[in-house]
CSV table of C-alpha atoms in Angstrom, one decimal:
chain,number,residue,atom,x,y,z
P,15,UNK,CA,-39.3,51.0,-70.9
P,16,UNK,CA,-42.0,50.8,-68.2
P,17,UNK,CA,-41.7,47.8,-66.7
P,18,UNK,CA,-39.3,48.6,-63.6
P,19,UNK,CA,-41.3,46.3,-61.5
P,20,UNK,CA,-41.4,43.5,-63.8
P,21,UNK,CA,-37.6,43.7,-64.1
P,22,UNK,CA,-36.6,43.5,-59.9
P,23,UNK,CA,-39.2,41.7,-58.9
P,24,UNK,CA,-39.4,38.9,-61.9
P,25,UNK,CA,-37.2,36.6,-59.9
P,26,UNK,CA,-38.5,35.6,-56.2
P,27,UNK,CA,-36.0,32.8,-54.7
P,28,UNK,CA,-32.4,33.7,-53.9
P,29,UNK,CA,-30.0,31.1,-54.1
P,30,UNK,CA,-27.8,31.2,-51.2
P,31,UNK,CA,-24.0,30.2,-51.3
P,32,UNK,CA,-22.1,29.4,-47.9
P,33,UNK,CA,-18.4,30.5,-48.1
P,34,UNK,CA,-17.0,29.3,-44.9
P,35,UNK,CA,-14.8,32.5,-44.4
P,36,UNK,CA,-14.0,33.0,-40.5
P,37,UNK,CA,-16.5,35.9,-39.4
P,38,UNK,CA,-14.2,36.8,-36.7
P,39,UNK,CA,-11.6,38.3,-39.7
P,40,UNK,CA,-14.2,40.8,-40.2
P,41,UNK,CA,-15.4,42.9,-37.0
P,42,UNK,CA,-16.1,46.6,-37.5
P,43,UNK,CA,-17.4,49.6,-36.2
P,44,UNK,CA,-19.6,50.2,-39.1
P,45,UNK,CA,-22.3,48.0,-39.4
P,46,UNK,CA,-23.9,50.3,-42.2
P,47,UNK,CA,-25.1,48.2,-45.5
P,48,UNK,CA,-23.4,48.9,-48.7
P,49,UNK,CA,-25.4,49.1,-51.5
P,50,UNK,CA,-23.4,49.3,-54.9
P,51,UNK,CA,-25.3,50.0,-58.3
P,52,UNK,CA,-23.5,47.9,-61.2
P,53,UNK,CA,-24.3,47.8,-64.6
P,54,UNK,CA,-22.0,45.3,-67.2
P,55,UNK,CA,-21.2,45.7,-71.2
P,56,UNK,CA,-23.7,48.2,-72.2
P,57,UNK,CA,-22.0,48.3,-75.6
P,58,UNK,CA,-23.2,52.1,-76.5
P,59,UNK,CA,-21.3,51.5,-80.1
P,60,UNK,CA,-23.0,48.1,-81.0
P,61,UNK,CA,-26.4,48.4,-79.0
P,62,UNK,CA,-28.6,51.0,-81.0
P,63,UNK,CA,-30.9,52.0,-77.7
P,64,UNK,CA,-27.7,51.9,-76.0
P,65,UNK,CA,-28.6,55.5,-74.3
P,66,UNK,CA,-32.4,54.4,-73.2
P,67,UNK,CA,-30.7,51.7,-71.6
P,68,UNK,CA,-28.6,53.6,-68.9
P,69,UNK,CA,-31.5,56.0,-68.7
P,70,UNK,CA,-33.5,53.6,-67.5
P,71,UNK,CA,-30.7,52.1,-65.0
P,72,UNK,CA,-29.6,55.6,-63.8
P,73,UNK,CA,-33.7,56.8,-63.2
P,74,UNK,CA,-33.8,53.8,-60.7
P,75,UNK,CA,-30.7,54.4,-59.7
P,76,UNK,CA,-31.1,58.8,-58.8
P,77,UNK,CA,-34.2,57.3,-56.7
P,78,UNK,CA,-32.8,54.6,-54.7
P,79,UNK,CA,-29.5,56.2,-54.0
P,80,UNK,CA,-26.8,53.8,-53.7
P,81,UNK,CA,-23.9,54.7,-52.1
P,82,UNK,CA,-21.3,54.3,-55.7
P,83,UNK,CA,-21.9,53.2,-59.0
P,84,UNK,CA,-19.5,50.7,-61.0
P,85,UNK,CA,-19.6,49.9,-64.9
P,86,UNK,CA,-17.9,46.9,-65.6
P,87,UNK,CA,-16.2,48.0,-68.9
P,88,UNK,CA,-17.2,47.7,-72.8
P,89,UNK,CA,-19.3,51.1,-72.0
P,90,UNK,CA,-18.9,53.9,-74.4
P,91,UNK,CA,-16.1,55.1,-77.2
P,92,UNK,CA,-15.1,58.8,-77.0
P,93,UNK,CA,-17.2,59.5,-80.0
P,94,UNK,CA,-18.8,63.3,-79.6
P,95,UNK,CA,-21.6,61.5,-80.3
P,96,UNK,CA,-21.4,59.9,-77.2
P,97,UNK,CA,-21.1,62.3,-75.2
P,98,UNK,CA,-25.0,62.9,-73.9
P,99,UNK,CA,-25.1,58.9,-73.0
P,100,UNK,CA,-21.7,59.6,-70.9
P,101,UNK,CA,-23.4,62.9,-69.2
P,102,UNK,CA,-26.0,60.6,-68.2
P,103,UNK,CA,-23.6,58.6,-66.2
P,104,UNK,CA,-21.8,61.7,-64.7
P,105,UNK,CA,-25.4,63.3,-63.8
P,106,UNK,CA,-25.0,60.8,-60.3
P,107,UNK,CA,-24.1,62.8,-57.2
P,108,UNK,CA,-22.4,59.8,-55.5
P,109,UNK,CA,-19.0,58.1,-57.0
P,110,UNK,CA,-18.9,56.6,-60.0
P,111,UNK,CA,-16.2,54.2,-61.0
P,112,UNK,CA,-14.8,53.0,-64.4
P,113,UNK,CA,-13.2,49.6,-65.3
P,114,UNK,CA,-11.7,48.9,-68.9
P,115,UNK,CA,-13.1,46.4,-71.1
P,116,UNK,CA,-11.8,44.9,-74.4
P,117,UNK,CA,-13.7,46.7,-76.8
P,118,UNK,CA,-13.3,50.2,-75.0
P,119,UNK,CA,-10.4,50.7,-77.1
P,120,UNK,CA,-12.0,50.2,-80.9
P,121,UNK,CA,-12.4,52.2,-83.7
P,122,UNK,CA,-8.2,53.2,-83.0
P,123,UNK,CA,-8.7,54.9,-79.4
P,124,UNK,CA,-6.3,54.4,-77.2
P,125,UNK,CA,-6.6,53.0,-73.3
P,126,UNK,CA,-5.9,57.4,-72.5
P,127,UNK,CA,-7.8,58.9,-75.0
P,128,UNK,CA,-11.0,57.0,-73.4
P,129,UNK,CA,-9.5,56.9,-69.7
P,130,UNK,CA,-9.6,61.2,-70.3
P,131,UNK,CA,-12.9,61.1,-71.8
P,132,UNK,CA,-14.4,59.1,-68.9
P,133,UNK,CA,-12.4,61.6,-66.3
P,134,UNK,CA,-10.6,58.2,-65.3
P,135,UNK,CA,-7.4,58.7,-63.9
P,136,UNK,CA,-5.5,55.3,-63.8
P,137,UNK,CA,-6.1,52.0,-65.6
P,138,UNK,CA,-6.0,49.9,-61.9
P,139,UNK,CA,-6.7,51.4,-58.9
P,140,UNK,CA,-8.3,51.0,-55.6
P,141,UNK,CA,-10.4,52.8,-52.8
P,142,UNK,CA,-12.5,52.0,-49.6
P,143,UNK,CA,-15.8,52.2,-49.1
P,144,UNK,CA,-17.9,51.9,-45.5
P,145,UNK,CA,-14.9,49.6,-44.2
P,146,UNK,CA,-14.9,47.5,-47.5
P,147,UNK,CA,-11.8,47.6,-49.9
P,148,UNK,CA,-11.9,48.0,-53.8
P,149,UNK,CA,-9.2,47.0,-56.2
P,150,UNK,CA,-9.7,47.5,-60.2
P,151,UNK,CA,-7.8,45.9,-62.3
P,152,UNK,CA,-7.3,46.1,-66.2
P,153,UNK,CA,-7.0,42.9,-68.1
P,154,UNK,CA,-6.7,44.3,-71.7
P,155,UNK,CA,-3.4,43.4,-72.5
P,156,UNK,CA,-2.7,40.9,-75.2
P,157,UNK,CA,-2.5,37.5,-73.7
P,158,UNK,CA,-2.7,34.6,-76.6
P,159,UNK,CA,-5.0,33.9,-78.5
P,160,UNK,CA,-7.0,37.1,-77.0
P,161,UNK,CA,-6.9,40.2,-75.2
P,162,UNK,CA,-7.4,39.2,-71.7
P,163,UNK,CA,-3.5,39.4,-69.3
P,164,UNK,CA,-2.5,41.4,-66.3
P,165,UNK,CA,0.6,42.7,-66.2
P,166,UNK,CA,3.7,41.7,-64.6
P,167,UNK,CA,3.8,45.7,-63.1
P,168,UNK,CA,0.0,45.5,-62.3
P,169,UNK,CA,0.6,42.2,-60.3
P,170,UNK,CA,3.1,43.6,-58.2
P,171,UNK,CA,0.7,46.3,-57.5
P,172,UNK,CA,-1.6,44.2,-56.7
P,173,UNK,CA,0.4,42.6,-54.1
P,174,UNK,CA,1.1,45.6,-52.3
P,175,UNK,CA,-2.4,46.7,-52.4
P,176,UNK,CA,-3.6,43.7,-50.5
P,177,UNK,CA,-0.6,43.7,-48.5
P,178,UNK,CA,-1.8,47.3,-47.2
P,179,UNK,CA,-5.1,46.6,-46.2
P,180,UNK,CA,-7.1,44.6,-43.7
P,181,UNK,CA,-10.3,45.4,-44.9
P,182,UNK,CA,-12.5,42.6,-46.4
P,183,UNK,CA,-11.8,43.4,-50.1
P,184,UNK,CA,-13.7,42.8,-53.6
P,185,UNK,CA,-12.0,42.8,-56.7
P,186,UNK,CA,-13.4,43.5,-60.2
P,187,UNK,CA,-11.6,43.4,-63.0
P,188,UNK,CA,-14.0,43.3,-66.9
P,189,UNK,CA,-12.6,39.7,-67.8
P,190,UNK,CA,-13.1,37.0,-65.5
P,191,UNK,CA,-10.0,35.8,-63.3
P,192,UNK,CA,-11.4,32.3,-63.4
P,193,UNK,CA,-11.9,31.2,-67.0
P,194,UNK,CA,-8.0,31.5,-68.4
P,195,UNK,CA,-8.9,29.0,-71.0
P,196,UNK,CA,-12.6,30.2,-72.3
P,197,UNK,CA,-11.8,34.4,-73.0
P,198,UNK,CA,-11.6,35.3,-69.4
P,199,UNK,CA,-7.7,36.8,-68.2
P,200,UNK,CA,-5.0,34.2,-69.6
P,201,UNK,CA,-3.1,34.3,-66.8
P,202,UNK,CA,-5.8,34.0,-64.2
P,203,UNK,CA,-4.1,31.7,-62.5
P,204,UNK,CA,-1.7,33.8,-61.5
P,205,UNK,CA,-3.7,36.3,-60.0
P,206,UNK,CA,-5.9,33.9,-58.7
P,207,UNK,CA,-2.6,32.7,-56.6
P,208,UNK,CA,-1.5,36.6,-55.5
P,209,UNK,CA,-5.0,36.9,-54.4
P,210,UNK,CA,-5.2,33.5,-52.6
P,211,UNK,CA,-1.3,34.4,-50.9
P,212,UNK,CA,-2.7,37.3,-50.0
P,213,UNK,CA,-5.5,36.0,-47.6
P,214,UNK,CA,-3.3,33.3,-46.3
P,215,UNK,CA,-0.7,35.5,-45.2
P,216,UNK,CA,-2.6,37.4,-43.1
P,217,UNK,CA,-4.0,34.1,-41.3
P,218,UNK,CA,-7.7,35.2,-42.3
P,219,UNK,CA,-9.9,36.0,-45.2
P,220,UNK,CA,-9.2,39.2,-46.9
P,221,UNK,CA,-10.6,39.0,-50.7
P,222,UNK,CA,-14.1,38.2,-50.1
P,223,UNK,CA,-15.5,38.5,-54.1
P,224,UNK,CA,-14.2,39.2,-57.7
P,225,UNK,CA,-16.9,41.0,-60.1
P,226,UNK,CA,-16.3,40.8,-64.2
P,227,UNK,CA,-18.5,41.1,-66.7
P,228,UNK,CA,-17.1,40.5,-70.2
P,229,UNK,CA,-19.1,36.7,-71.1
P,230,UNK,CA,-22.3,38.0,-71.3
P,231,UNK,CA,-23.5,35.4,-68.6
P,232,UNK,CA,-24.9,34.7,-65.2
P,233,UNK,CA,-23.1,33.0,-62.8
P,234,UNK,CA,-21.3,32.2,-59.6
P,235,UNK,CA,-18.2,30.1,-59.5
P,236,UNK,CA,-16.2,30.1,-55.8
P,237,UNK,CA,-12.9,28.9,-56.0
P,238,UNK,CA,-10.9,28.5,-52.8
P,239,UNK,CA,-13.3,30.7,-50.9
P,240,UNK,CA,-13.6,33.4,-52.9
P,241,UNK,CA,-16.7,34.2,-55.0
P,242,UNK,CA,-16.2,34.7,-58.7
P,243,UNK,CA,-19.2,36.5,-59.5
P,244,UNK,CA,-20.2,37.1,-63.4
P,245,UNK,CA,-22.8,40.1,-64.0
P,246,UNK,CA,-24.5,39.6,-67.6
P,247,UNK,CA,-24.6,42.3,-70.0
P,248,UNK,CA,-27.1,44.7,-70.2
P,249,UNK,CA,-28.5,44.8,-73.7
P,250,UNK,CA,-27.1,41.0,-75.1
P,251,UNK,CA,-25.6,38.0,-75.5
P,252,UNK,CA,-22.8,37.9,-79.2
P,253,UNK,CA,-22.2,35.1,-80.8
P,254,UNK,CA,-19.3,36.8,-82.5
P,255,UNK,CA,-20.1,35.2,-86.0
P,256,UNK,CA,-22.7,34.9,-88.9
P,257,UNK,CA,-24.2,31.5,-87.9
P,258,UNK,CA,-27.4,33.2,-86.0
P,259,UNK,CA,-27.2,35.8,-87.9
P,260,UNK,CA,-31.1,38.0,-87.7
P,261,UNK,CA,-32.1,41.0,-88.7
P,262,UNK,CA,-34.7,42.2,-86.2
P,263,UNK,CA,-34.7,46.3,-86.8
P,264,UNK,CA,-35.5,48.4,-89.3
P,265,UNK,CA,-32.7,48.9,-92.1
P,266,UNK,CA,-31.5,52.9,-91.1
P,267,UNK,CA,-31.0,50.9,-87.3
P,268,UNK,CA,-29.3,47.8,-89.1
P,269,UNK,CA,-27.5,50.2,-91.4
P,270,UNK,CA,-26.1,52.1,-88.6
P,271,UNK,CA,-25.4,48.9,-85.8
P,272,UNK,CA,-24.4,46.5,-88.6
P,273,UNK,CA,-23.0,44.4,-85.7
P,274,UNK,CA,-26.7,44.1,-84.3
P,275,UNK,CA,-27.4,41.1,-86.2
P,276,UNK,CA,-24.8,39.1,-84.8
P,277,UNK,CA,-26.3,39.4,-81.6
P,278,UNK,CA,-29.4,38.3,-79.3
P,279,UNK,CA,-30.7,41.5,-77.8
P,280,UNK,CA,-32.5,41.7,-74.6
P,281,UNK,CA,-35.7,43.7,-74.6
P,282,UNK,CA,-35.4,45.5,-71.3
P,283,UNK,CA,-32.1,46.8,-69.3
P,284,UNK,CA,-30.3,44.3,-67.5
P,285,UNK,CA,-28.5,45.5,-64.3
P,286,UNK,CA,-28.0,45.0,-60.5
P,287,UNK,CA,-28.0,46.4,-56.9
P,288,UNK,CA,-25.4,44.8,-55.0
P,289,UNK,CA,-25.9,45.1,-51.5
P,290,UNK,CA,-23.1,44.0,-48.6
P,291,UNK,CA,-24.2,43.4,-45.2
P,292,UNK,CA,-21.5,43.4,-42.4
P,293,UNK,CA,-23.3,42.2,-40.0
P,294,UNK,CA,-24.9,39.6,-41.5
P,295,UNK,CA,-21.2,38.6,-43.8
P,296,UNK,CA,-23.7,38.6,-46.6
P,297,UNK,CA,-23.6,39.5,-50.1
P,298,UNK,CA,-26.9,39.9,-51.9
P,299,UNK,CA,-27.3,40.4,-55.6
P,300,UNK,CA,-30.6,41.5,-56.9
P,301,UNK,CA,-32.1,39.8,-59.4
P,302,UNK,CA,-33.4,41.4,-63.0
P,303,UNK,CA,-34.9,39.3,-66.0
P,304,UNK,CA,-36.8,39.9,-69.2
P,305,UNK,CA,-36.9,38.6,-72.8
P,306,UNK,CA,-35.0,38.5,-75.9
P,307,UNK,CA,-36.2,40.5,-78.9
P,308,UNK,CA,-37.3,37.5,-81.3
P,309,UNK,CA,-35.9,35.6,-81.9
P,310,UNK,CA,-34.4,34.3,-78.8
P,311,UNK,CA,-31.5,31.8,-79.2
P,312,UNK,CA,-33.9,29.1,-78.7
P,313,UNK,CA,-36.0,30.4,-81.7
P,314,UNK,CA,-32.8,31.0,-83.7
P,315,UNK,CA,-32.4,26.2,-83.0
P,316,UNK,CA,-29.4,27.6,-80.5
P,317,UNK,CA,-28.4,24.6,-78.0
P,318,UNK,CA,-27.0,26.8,-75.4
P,319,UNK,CA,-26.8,24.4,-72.7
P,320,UNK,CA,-28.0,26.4,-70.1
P,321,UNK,CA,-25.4,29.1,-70.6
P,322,UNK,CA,-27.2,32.3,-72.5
P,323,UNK,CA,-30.0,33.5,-70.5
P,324,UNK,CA,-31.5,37.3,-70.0
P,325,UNK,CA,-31.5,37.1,-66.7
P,326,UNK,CA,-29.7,38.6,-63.3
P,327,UNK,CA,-30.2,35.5,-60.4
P,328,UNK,CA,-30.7,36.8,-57.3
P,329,UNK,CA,-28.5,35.2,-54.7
P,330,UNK,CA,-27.0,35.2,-51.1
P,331,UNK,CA,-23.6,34.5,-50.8
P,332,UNK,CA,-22.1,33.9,-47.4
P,333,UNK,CA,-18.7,35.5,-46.6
């Protein structure tokens, strides 16, 4: 995969989006940019280059150096097969931090078997970074029809959390808090409300952004003044049934990924550099695009409405 320049530099024109957040909530010290390496639903067990795929993120990432990395869940089962694409993730030398998806816990493992095999120590946590706060939350918890509900323990810990820091904070969490009714967290409203208490009850701005993944989509959705940012998958969009069914791979590859053909695979690595600038109350995602391996939904007569695309947009957002 040698085309790291025609993946960052693909898309030129940021789209900028103005969050009218007081600035004066935010003074600090530290005026040092944060740069944040994220990478979304690699898939190892459905993908079958699953492993060239984080190579290829964690190359760029070893020589640009940002300051933590984040996976956004839906990473890698604790097969022992796995185990040299998980050593490539623990090669960084900076932090690295988990977050559970949905489909972490197939093929029978439970949340702790693949919580010890990732060296993660709790399902929702947070920490601090160059003045910025960090909450992760896990939404895997049956919620009907789907598996997508934070628990009533996990919202009171949330509260606290917020309630114990004045830091401009950014949640992530691998389903999306804002799409309760379309397979993001089913009680996102709720949390949506703690979060929304919580800025209001210190009279300024606190929870500046939410990151998920989970959708398999690009896009940025700001609700009340927070960002609800969406980071697309690396490797595809799912359809999740036969309709668009392709075979595209050789039968040993087909034989072995038989959940391959349900899906639109992109040809190069999706992923992002997310860089926050305190000075300028800016968050910048970097954009990344490529192609699908024919055929593409539009190929396979898909009417997507503007919804699956192979692309990272690079944007501004104002905080």
């Amino acid at each position: 995969m040698e085309r790291r320049k025609f993946l960052k530099n693909t898309i030129q024109t940021g789209i900028a989006l103005s969050i009218p957040l007081p600035l004066s909530a935010f003074q600090s010290n530290n005026h040092k940019k944060l740069r944040i390496g994220l990478v979304a639903d690699v898939h190892q067990d459905t993908i079958h280059d699953g492993y060239e795929r984080l190579k290829y993120f964690m190359d760029d990432m070893n020589e640009r150096q940002p300051d933590f990395l984040i996976q956004l869940g839906d990473f890698a089962l604790p097969h022992k097969y796995n185990e040299p694409f998980l050593d490539i993730w623990n090669s960084y030398k900076h932090p690295t931090y988990h977050v559970l998806g949905n489909h972490d816990m197939d093929d029978g493992f439970t949340k702790e078997e693949t919580m010890a095999w990732w060296r993660m120590k709790e399902r929702y946590y947070s920490f601090d970074s160059n003045g910025f706060h960090f909450v992760v939350l896990d939404g895997n918890k049956k919620g009907a029809p789907w598996i997508g509900y934070i628990d009533e323990e996990q919202q009171e810990w949330l509260k606290q959390d917020l309630a114990g820091t004045k830091s401009p904070t950014i949640i992530v969490c691998h389903q999306s808090l804002e799409r309760e009714h379309d397979w993001g967290v089913t009680n996102g409203d709720q949390i949506r409300s703690i979060i929304e208490q919580a800025n209001m009850d210190d009279n300024k701005a606190k929870v500046i952004a939410c990151l998920s993944g989970h959708h398999h989509e690009d896009y940025v959705r700001v609700i009340n003044n927070i960002a609800y940012i969406q980071i697309n998958s690396m490797s595809y969009k799912s359809l999740g049934d036969g309709k668009y069914s392709n075979i595209r791979f050789p039968k040993h590859i087909e034989h072995a990924h038989p959940i391959l053909k349900l899906t639109f695979p992109y040809r190069d690595p999706l992923y992002t550099m997310l860089t926050i600038d305190p000075e300028g109350h800016t968050i910048h995602i970097e954009g990344c695009s490529t192609v699908y391996i024919s055929p593409s939904p539009k190929e396979a007569g898909l009417d997507d409405e503007g919804k699956i695309t192979s692309t990272i947009t690079e944007r501004n957002i104002k905080y």
